Structure formats: structure tokens, C-alpha cells
mmCIF file of C-alpha atoms in Angstrom:
data_model
loop_
_atom_site.group_PDB
_atom_site.id
_atom_site.type_symbol
_atom_site.label_atom_id
_atom_site.label_comp_id
_atom_site.label_asym_id
_atom_site.label_seq_id
_atom_site.Cartn_x
_atom_site.Cartn_y
_atom_site.Cartn_z
ATOM 1 C CA UNK A 1 -11.031 36.232 62.625
ATOM 2 C CA UNK A 2 -6.835 35.638 63.902
ATOM 3 C CA UNK A 3 -4.769 35.027 61.811
ATOM 4 C CA UNK A 4 -1.225 33.138 61.964
ATOM 5 C CA UNK A 5 1.441 34.184 60.059
ATOM 6 C CA UNK A 6 4.271 31.379 59.792
ATOM 7 C CA UNK A 7 7.691 32.511 59.113
ATOM 8 C CA UNK A 8 9.550 30.601 56.144
ATOM 9 C CA UNK A 9 13.440 31.900 56.432
ATOM 10 C CA UNK A 10 16.036 29.938 54.873
ATOM 11 C CA UNK A 11 16.927 27.483 55.613
ATOM 12 C CA UNK A 12 12.987 26.692 57.891
ATOM 13 C CA UNK A 13 12.896 22.954 58.244
ATOM 14 C CA UNK A 14 9.529 21.895 55.612
ATOM 15 C CA UNK A 15 7.950 19.970 58.486
ATOM 16 C CA UNK A 16 8.408 22.458 61.093
ATOM 17 C CA UNK A 17 6.720 25.173 58.549
ATOM 18 C CA UNK A 18 3.711 22.929 57.369
ATOM 19 C CA UNK A 19 2.305 21.701 61.007
ATOM 20 C CA UNK A 20 1.214 25.362 61.759
ATOM 21 C CA UNK A 21 -0.216 25.667 58.180
ATOM 22 C CA UNK A 22 -1.928 22.379 58.462
ATOM 23 C CA UNK A 23 -3.171 22.104 62.111
ATOM 24 C CA UNK A 24 -4.717 25.586 62.151
ATOM 25 C CA UNK A 25 -7.113 25.656 58.700
ATOM 26 C CA UNK A 26 -9.340 22.115 61.226
ATOM 27 C CA UNK A 27 -10.169 24.828 63.516
ATOM 28 C CA UNK A 28 -13.456 24.820 62.890
ATOM 29 C CA UNK A 29 -16.730 25.896 63.990
ATOM 30 C CA UNK A 30 -19.811 23.156 64.020
ATOM 31 C CA UNK A 31 -20.557 24.842 61.155
ATOM 32 C CA UNK A 32 -17.700 23.939 59.438
ATOM 33 C CA UNK A 33 -16.238 27.794 59.304
ATOM 34 C CA UNK A 34 -12.658 28.770 59.955
ATOM 35 C CA UNK A 35 -11.299 30.298 62.731
ATOM 36 C CA UNK A 36 -8.213 30.963 62.014
ATOM 37 C CA UNK A 37 -6.229 32.371 59.208
ATOM 38 C CA UNK A 38 -2.864 31.328 58.139
ATOM 39 C CA UNK A 39 -0.663 33.243 56.107
ATOM 40 C CA UNK A 40 2.947 32.160 55.846
ATOM 41 C CA UNK A 41 5.848 34.248 55.381
ATOM 42 C CA UNK A 42 8.401 35.509 53.479
ATOM 43 C CA UNK A 43 10.474 37.802 51.324
ATOM 44 C CA UNK A 44 11.787 36.172 49.375
ATOM 45 C CA UNK A 45 12.152 32.607 48.182
ATOM 46 C CA UNK A 46 13.804 30.879 51.042
ATOM 47 C CA UNK A 47 15.397 26.987 50.191
ATOM 48 C CA UNK A 48 13.598 24.368 53.478
ATOM 49 C CA UNK A 49 15.638 21.657 54.216
ATOM 50 C CA UNK A 50 13.652 18.049 54.557
ATOM 51 C CA UNK A 51 16.179 15.772 56.530
ATOM 52 C CA UNK A 52 18.803 14.938 54.201
ATOM 53 C CA UNK A 53 17.317 15.141 51.325
ATOM 54 C CA UNK A 54 17.957 18.253 48.475
ATOM 55 C CA UNK A 55 16.575 21.718 49.289
ATOM 56 C CA UNK A 56 13.954 23.194 47.299
ATOM 57 C CA UNK A 57 12.955 26.497 47.224
ATOM 58 C CA UNK A 58 9.615 27.949 48.036
ATOM 59 C CA UNK A 59 8.173 31.106 48.267
ATOM 60 C CA UNK A 60 4.824 33.374 49.045
ATOM 61 C CA UNK A 61 2.972 36.807 48.585
ATOM 62 C CA UNK A 62 3.119 37.864 52.649
ATOM 63 C CA UNK A 63 6.979 39.255 52.905
ATOM 64 C CA UNK A 64 7.952 38.588 56.850
ATOM 65 C CA UNK A 65 6.382 42.404 57.625
ATOM 66 C CA UNK A 66 3.069 41.384 57.244
ATOM 67 C CA UNK A 67 3.792 39.060 60.238
ATOM 68 C CA UNK A 68 3.306 42.222 61.759
ATOM 69 C CA UNK A 69 -0.191 42.705 61.136
ATOM 70 C CA UNK A 70 -0.348 38.889 62.691
ATOM 71 C CA UNK A 71 -2.449 37.589 66.156
ATOM 72 C CA UNK A 72 -0.297 34.467 66.592
ATOM 73 C CA UNK A 73 3.359 34.269 64.823
ATOM 74 C CA UNK A 74 5.502 30.740 64.890
ATOM 75 C CA UNK A 75 9.067 30.296 63.963
ATOM 76 C CA UNK A 76 9.779 26.896 62.690
ATOM 77 C CA UNK A 77 12.738 24.966 62.808
ATOM 78 C CA UNK A 78 16.224 27.024 61.676
ATOM 79 C CA UNK A 79 19.039 26.333 60.729
ATOM 80 C CA UNK A 80 21.224 26.486 64.147
ATOM 81 C CA UNK A 81 24.172 26.850 62.685
ATOM 82 C CA UNK A 82 23.427 29.913 60.802
ATOM 83 C CA UNK A 83 23.697 33.665 62.307
ATOM 84 C CA UNK A 84 20.259 34.720 62.692
ATOM 85 C CA UNK A 85 18.265 36.776 61.187
ATOM 86 C CA UNK A 86 18.155 39.946 62.537
ATOM 87 C CA UNK A 87 15.004 41.623 60.453
ATOM 88 C CA UNK A 88 13.737 39.186 62.140
ATOM 89 C CA UNK A 89 14.296 39.320 65.634
ATOM 90 C CA UNK A 90 13.505 42.731 64.834
ATOM 91 C CA UNK A 91 9.400 42.084 63.614
ATOM 92 C CA UNK A 92 9.215 39.194 66.332
ATOM 93 C CA UNK A 93 10.769 41.431 69.276
ATOM 94 C CA UNK A 94 8.204 44.219 67.585
ATOM 95 C CA UNK A 95 5.081 41.957 67.503
ATOM 96 C CA UNK A 96 5.010 41.122 70.287
ATOM 97 C CA UNK A 97 5.408 44.255 71.361
ATOM 98 C CA UNK A 98 1.730 44.725 69.670
ATOM 99 C CA UNK A 99 0.447 42.477 71.819
ATOM 100 C CA UNK A 100 1.471 39.548 69.003
ATOM 101 C CA UNK A 101 1.543 35.575 70.388
ATOM 102 C CA UNK A 102 5.286 34.252 69.750
ATOM 103 C CA UNK A 103 5.739 30.489 69.478
ATOM 104 C CA UNK A 104 8.514 28.637 67.835
ATOM 105 C CA UNK A 105 8.515 25.108 67.294
ATOM 106 C CA UNK A 106 12.451 23.099 67.706
ATOM 107 C CA UNK A 107 14.666 25.307 67.231
ATOM 108 C CA UNK A 108 13.090 28.263 66.353
ATOM 109 C CA UNK A 109 14.015 29.247 69.903
ATOM 110 C CA UNK A 110 16.786 29.723 68.581
ATOM 111 C CA UNK A 111 15.633 33.130 66.598
ATOM 112 C CA UNK A 112 13.154 33.804 69.870
ATOM 113 C CA UNK A 113 16.234 34.193 72.554
ATOM 114 C CA UNK A 114 18.189 36.320 69.799
ATOM 115 C CA UNK A 115 15.104 38.630 70.013
ATOM 116 C CA UNK A 116 15.314 38.959 73.355
ATOM 117 C CA UNK A 117 11.745 37.012 74.271
ATOM 118 C CA UNK A 118 12.846 34.530 76.441
ATOM 119 C CA UNK A 119 14.993 36.072 78.179
ATOM 120 C CA UNK A 120 14.545 35.964 82.100
ATOM 121 C CA UNK A 121 11.640 33.123 81.085
ATOM 122 C CA UNK A 122 11.279 29.507 80.854
ATOM 123 C CA UNK A 123 12.428 28.104 76.942
ATOM 124 C CA UNK A 124 12.356 24.304 75.617
ATOM 125 C CA UNK A 125 13.349 22.783 71.961
ATOM 126 C CA UNK A 126 14.974 19.779 70.663
ATOM 127 C CA UNK A 127 17.301 17.645 73.480
ATOM 128 C CA UNK A 128 19.797 18.361 70.859
ATOM 129 C CA UNK A 129 20.095 21.660 70.743
ATOM 130 C CA UNK A 130 18.669 22.922 74.405
ATOM 131 C CA UNK A 131 22.099 22.694 75.897
ATOM 132 C CA UNK A 132 23.127 24.857 73.300
ATOM 133 C CA UNK A 133 20.420 27.298 73.539
ATOM 134 C CA UNK A 134 21.075 27.899 76.496
ATOM 135 C CA UNK A 135 25.170 28.733 76.354
ATOM 136 C CA UNK A 136 24.276 29.977 74.220
ATOM 137 C CA UNK A 137 22.297 32.512 75.982
ATOM 138 C CA UNK A 138 22.380 32.595 79.858
ATOM 139 C CA UNK A 139 19.565 34.104 80.723
ATOM 140 C CA UNK A 140 16.505 31.450 78.820
ATOM 141 C CA UNK A 141 15.868 28.425 81.471
ATOM 142 C CA UNK A 142 16.066 25.574 79.181
ATOM 143 C CA UNK A 143 14.246 23.026 80.204
ATOM 144 C CA UNK A 144 14.673 19.775 77.227
ATOM 145 C CA UNK A 145 12.568 17.252 79.259
ATOM 146 C CA UNK A 146 9.394 19.047 77.888
ATOM 147 C CA UNK A 147 6.930 18.781 75.271
ATOM 148 C CA UNK A 148 6.086 22.336 74.950
ATOM 149 C CA UNK A 149 5.837 25.233 77.621
ATOM 150 C CA UNK A 150 3.674 28.208 77.922
ATOM 151 C CA UNK A 151 4.558 31.197 79.273
ATOM 152 C CA UNK A 152 2.331 33.077 78.489
ATOM 153 C CA UNK A 153 2.309 35.441 75.816
ATOM 154 C CA UNK A 154 5.694 32.998 74.502
ATOM 155 C CA UNK A 155 5.593 29.724 73.981
ATOM 156 C CA UNK A 156 8.293 27.475 72.959
ATOM 157 C CA UNK A 157 7.486 23.389 71.614
ATOM 158 C CA UNK A 158 10.568 20.718 70.486
ATOM 159 C CA UNK A 159 11.134 18.239 68.135
ATOM 160 C CA UNK A 160 9.031 17.984 65.378
ATOM 161 C CA UNK A 161 6.055 16.350 66.806
ATOM 162 C CA UNK A 162 6.255 18.476 70.059
ATOM 163 C CA UNK A 163 4.669 21.252 67.125
ATOM 164 C CA UNK A 164 2.094 19.280 66.692
ATOM 165 C CA UNK A 165 1.022 19.593 70.452
ATOM 166 C CA UNK A 166 1.621 22.656 70.955
ATOM 167 C CA UNK A 167 -0.444 23.773 68.362
ATOM 168 C CA UNK A 168 -3.259 21.913 69.628
ATOM 169 C CA UNK A 169 -2.440 23.487 72.628
ATOM 170 C CA UNK A 170 -3.068 26.471 71.197
ATOM 171 C CA UNK A 171 -6.906 26.259 69.570
ATOM 172 C CA UNK A 172 -7.425 24.545 72.703
ATOM 173 C CA UNK A 173 -6.748 27.673 74.773
ATOM 174 C CA UNK A 174 -8.566 29.576 72.170
ATOM 175 C CA UNK A 175 -11.805 28.345 72.072
ATOM 176 C CA UNK A 176 -12.073 25.783 74.192
ATOM 177 C CA UNK A 177 -10.941 21.018 73.285
ATOM 178 C CA UNK A 178 -14.120 20.514 71.616
ATOM 179 C CA UNK A 179 -12.184 22.362 68.842
ATOM 180 C CA UNK A 180 -9.234 20.873 70.147
ATOM 181 C CA UNK A 181 -10.087 17.433 69.769
ATOM 182 C CA UNK A 182 -12.278 17.894 66.138
ATOM 183 C CA UNK A 183 -8.698 19.003 64.434
ATOM 184 C CA UNK A 184 -6.436 16.465 66.126
ATOM 185 C CA UNK A 185 -9.402 13.303 65.237
ATOM 186 C CA UNK A 186 -8.544 15.351 61.654
ATOM 187 C CA UNK A 187 -4.954 15.130 61.912
ATOM 188 C CA UNK A 188 -5.808 11.010 63.595
ATOM 189 C CA UNK A 189 -3.541 12.248 66.631
ATOM 190 C CA UNK A 190 -4.390 12.053 70.450
ATOM 191 C CA UNK A 191 -6.504 14.951 71.668
ATOM 192 C CA UNK A 192 -4.080 15.950 73.965
ATOM 193 C CA UNK A 193 -0.278 15.652 75.058
ATOM 194 C CA UNK A 194 0.163 17.153 78.343
ATOM 195 C CA UNK A 195 3.325 19.803 77.969
ATOM 196 C CA UNK A 196 4.985 18.374 81.157
ATOM 197 C CA UNK A 197 5.204 14.974 79.204
ATOM 198 C CA UNK A 198 8.610 14.173 78.527
ATOM 199 C CA UNK A 199 10.410 14.412 75.417
ATOM 200 C CA UNK A 200 11.698 10.361 75.308
ATOM 201 C CA UNK A 201 15.723 11.145 74.677
ATOM 202 C CA UNK A 202 17.245 8.322 73.586
ATOM 203 C CA UNK A 203 15.233 5.655 74.170
ATOM 204 C CA UNK A 204 16.551 1.973 72.813
ATOM 205 C CA UNK A 205 13.985 -0.275 70.261
ATOM 206 C CA UNK A 206 13.518 -4.033 73.351
ATOM 207 C CA UNK A 207 15.393 -6.276 71.495
ATOM 208 C CA UNK A 208 18.058 -4.526 71.097
ATOM 209 C CA UNK A 209 19.512 -7.157 73.241
ATOM 210 C CA UNK A 210 21.642 -4.637 75.716
ATOM 211 C CA UNK A 211 20.327 -5.563 79.689
ATOM 212 C CA UNK A 212 20.386 -2.329 81.094
ATOM 213 C CA UNK A 213 17.054 -1.431 77.609
ATOM 214 C CA UNK A 214 14.101 -0.824 79.976
ATOM 215 C CA UNK A 215 11.876 -1.355 76.753
ATOM 216 C CA UNK A 216 10.168 -4.821 78.439
ATOM 217 C CA UNK A 217 9.836 -3.036 81.735
ATOM 218 C CA UNK A 218 8.134 -0.256 80.004
ATOM 219 C CA UNK A 219 5.886 -3.006 78.357
ATOM 220 C CA UNK A 220 4.581 -4.644 81.525
ATOM 221 C CA UNK A 221 4.116 -1.476 83.856
ATOM 222 C CA UNK A 222 2.265 -0.271 80.903
ATOM 223 C CA UNK A 223 0.623 -3.703 80.662
ATOM 224 C CA UNK A 224 -0.021 -3.356 84.652
ATOM 225 C CA UNK A 225 -1.240 0.455 85.060
ATOM 226 C CA UNK A 226 -4.109 -1.119 87.538
ATOM 227 C CA UNK A 227 -2.198 -2.493 90.097
ATOM 228 C CA UNK A 228 -0.312 -0.604 92.657
ATOM 229 C CA UNK A 229 3.216 -0.208 91.325
ATOM 230 C CA UNK A 230 6.154 1.266 93.749
ATOM 231 C CA UNK A 231 9.945 2.234 92.683
ATOM 232 C CA UNK A 232 11.161 -2.072 94.879
ATOM 233 C CA UNK A 233 8.210 -3.677 92.106
ATOM 234 C CA UNK A 234 9.148 -1.930 89.323
ATOM 235 C CA UNK A 235 13.690 -2.061 89.432
ATOM 236 C CA UNK A 236 12.749 -5.900 90.550
ATOM 237 C CA UNK A 237 11.562 -6.542 87.077
ATOM 238 C CA UNK A 238 13.930 -4.956 85.116
ATOM 239 C CA UNK A 239 16.869 -5.945 87.752
ATOM 240 C CA UNK A 240 18.415 -3.511 89.119
ATOM 241 C CA UNK A 241 18.999 -1.536 91.826
ATOM 242 C CA UNK A 242 16.566 1.154 92.431
ATOM 243 C CA UNK A 243 19.858 3.446 92.200
ATOM 244 C CA UNK A 244 19.941 1.945 88.592
ATOM 245 C CA UNK A 245 16.555 2.286 88.271
ATOM 246 C CA UNK A 246 16.806 6.048 88.461
ATOM 247 C CA UNK A 247 19.733 7.136 86.927
ATOM 248 C CA UNK A 248 18.266 4.576 82.824
ATOM 249 C CA UNK A 249 15.023 5.478 83.088
ATOM 250 C CA UNK A 250 16.078 9.410 83.485
ATOM 251 C CA UNK A 251 18.318 8.452 79.916
ATOM 252 C CA UNK A 252 15.701 6.960 78.129
ATOM 253 C CA UNK A 253 12.761 8.099 79.089
ATOM 254 C CA UNK A 254 13.555 12.015 80.639
ATOM 255 C CA UNK A 255 12.221 11.376 83.533
ATOM 256 C CA UNK A 256 11.284 8.738 87.105
ATOM 257 C CA UNK A 257 9.688 6.168 86.648
ATOM 258 C CA UNK A 258 7.122 7.240 89.117
ATOM 259 C CA UNK A 259 6.293 10.558 86.973
ATOM 260 C CA UNK A 260 5.964 8.794 83.940
ATOM 261 C CA UNK A 261 3.984 6.221 85.549
ATOM 262 C CA UNK A 262 1.485 8.736 86.668
ATOM 263 C CA UNK A 263 1.899 9.867 82.724
ATOM 264 C CA UNK A 264 0.204 6.641 81.518
ATOM 265 C CA UNK A 265 -2.155 6.209 83.267
ATOM 266 C CA UNK A 266 -3.433 9.920 82.744
ATOM 267 C CA UNK A 267 -3.020 8.210 79.298
ATOM 268 C CA UNK A 268 -5.332 5.698 79.645
ATOM 269 C CA UNK A 269 -7.442 7.211 81.589
ATOM 270 C CA UNK A 270 -8.157 9.877 78.177
ATOM 271 C CA UNK A 271 -8.114 7.372 75.971
ATOM 272 C CA UNK A 272 -11.082 5.826 78.503
ATOM 273 C CA UNK A 273 -13.031 8.037 78.703
ATOM 274 C CA UNK A 274 -12.710 8.999 75.184
ATOM 275 C CA UNK A 275 -13.575 5.496 73.809
ATOM 276 C CA UNK A 276 -16.358 4.395 76.762
ATOM 277 C CA UNK A 277 -18.567 4.305 78.611
ATOM 278 C CA UNK A 278 -17.719 2.979 82.387
ATOM 279 C CA UNK A 279 -18.650 4.430 86.043
ATOM 280 C CA UNK A 280 -15.644 7.381 87.201
ATOM 281 C CA UNK A 281 -15.244 4.909 89.514
ATOM 282 C CA UNK A 282 -13.670 1.958 87.348
ATOM 283 C CA UNK A 283 -11.629 3.860 85.129
ATOM 284 C CA UNK A 284 -9.323 5.082 88.028
ATOM 285 C CA UNK A 285 -9.027 1.671 88.908
ATOM 286 C CA UNK A 286 -8.225 0.082 85.565
ATOM 287 C CA UNK A 287 -5.652 3.237 85.698
ATOM 288 C CA UNK A 288 -4.484 2.057 88.908
ATOM 289 C CA UNK A 289 -5.506 5.810 90.349
ATOM 290 C CA UNK A 290 -7.077 3.734 93.197
ATOM 291 C CA UNK A 291 -9.893 6.385 93.791
ATOM 292 C CA UNK A 292 -11.674 8.691 92.244
ATOM 293 C CA UNK A 293 -10.296 11.476 93.668
ATOM 294 C CA UNK A 294 -7.003 10.780 93.534
ATOM 295 C CA UNK A 295 -7.833 10.325 89.284
ATOM 296 C CA UNK A 296 -9.135 14.289 89.902
ATOM 297 C CA UNK A 297 -6.411 15.521 90.938
ATOM 298 C CA UNK A 298 -3.981 14.213 89.014
ATOM 299 C CA UNK A 299 -6.038 14.723 85.482
ATOM 300 C CA UNK A 300 -7.072 17.914 86.477
ATOM 301 C CA UNK A 301 -2.862 18.524 86.828
ATOM 302 C CA UNK A 302 -2.054 17.198 83.829
ATOM 303 C CA UNK A 303 -5.320 17.980 81.255
ATOM 304 C CA UNK A 304 -6.113 20.856 82.838
ATOM 305 C CA UNK A 305 -10.140 19.258 83.226
ATOM 306 C CA UNK A 306 -12.119 17.781 84.685
ATOM 307 C CA UNK A 307 -12.283 13.834 83.735
ATOM 308 C CA UNK A 308 -16.083 14.022 83.024
ATOM 309 C CA UNK A 309 -15.831 17.804 81.853
ATOM 310 C CA UNK A 310 -13.172 16.251 79.435
ATOM 311 C CA UNK A 311 -15.407 12.832 78.411
ATOM 312 C CA UNK A 312 -17.844 15.785 77.422
ATOM 313 C CA UNK A 313 -15.736 18.334 75.216
ATOM 314 C CA UNK A 314 -14.478 14.150 73.770
ATOM 315 C CA UNK A 315 -18.255 13.357 72.587
ATOM 316 C CA UNK A 316 -19.338 16.777 71.707
ATOM 317 C CA UNK A 317 -16.100 17.424 69.196
ATOM 318 C CA UNK A 318 -16.372 13.533 67.674
ATOM 319 C CA UNK A 319 -20.373 13.177 67.911
ATOM 320 C CA UNK A 320 -19.709 9.638 68.933
ATOM 321 C CA UNK A 321 -21.185 7.393 71.200
ATOM 322 C CA UNK A 322 -18.524 5.583 72.707
ATOM 323 C CA UNK A 323 -18.015 1.411 74.018
ATOM 324 C CA UNK A 324 -18.271 0.284 76.546
#
């Protein structure tokens, strides 16, 4: 049984804390038996926070030191304005030395960095705190634009919901796409969002009256995925120059127009592979790839498997008959 230890330190984000507790227990064998045992590790009754609500206290039969016996240790989000828990940092370092996988959700990355586990590594955190992480730990290569990063033994994720993606990613690495898809179905979420997908940093809701709001253009791009859209087409729809488009696109989505478009095409391909029996050549056309070879190339780069293998794994996981 793979043991996952979740550190509950004082001030822990209740939402972040619940993510690994919920996700890993949903990973099961076909007969329903669990693949993971999740242990919340806290030395005493600690304070947990839930946004602007009043903090509350929680306790656990497992101490922080018990994380040393775990195969994976997850650090949920913690306050960034406090001195890091030195003892917990020591436990993380020792656990990593023993070979445990170490992961963080949101601002949990600050404790990993304090323990020296992010030195020389790429890492991410919530975009609001990325500058602070980079300034406080200059030996860490902070990338605020991605949902999560897998740097081998050490993994980090962006804010809140990206922790769901990271935990599903770890399940996928451990036990394959079918097991991860079953867990995702129970969570009522997509089986996979690619780690390199950008955090949506300053996206403004459509209809705000701002002439630089790209909401209508993003919707148009999604509606026209099957067509060969270029930068000139996108800029014309947004009524901007290509330079202005690039600037506003980066500010509102965290990435470039063509990278965003490619991510949407891959996402649409996943949806069609999950829900229809369309031939792969038709999927490629519907998503704007132009050819089956292009679909296979970009799908494999972003999802890590082939379209046909993805479809087979999803069907096996859900036991469903796609329409189409």
C-alpha cells in the first residue's frame, strides 16, 4: 500500500489539505480495493483556514514525524508571512533523502524551498506569490505560468484547483491513465489538464465594457477550432494590432494566442475521443489539426500518449460506450 502523508501545519489551507485526502482515496483497483493510504500528519491541534471564514482547529492521530514512513509527502498551502516550520522542513528533507516523493500545493512550495528541495529546480506556485517565492529563494527557477511541474522526485503545483491536477498526475504516473480517469470521474472533472497549461492570470469576464477584454475573442476561437486560424485572423477579430494582441493575451491568459489555441485544440480532441467514436482523421479535422500526423504529434506532446491509446484507456476506465 502506497502511503501518502499530508502535512497539516498551523495555518494550513483547509481546501488544499482536503485535496490529496479526497483524490488519492478515489484511486482504486478494478475490484474497488484502495491503492493508497492517506495519513494527515499534525503534531497537535492546529489551526486551519478557509478563506475569509473564521479559522477552525483540527487534530490527527499521526504526528509530523510519521511522514518519514510515507512514500509520498504532500505539503498543502501555508501562510507566506510566517517563519517556515523548521522542524517540518527537516522532516521533508529527511523524507526526500530516504527516497520519498515530495509535492506541494499552492504556497506549500515555500516550505519545500526553505528545506532546500527546490534549489536548482523549476517550481511553481500560485501566480500571486510567484514573485515572492523567486525573491525569497533565488536559487529556485520559478515558473508562474503553469498548472504544475514534475521535476522527478519533487513536484509543485499552482493555486488550489491545480492541486487536483497534480494529484491526478501522480496517480497517472503510478498506476496509468485508466486509474486516474476513474478517480477524475468520481471528482466530476476532466481526466487530465496538461501541467504546461497556463494559469489564467488576469482573465476578465466577457461583457465588462473593456475594449481590451479578450473574452469574446476567446469564445470565437473555441467556436472556430476547426478552421486554420492565424495571428492575423485573431488580431482582426479582437480589433487589435498583432503586438497589442500578444500583450493583452499574455496578461489575460498567461500565454500566447497560438499556444492557447493549440491547448484548446488538444482539449477538444480529448473531449471527442472520450465521448464519440469518430475516426481519428475526423477528430483531427474537427479540432483544426489538418492532418492525423499533426494530431498525433501535438496530442502526444501535451498528453503524453497517442490519441488511440487515450481513447482506449478512457473507455476502459469508464466502461462507457461513446456516442458518434
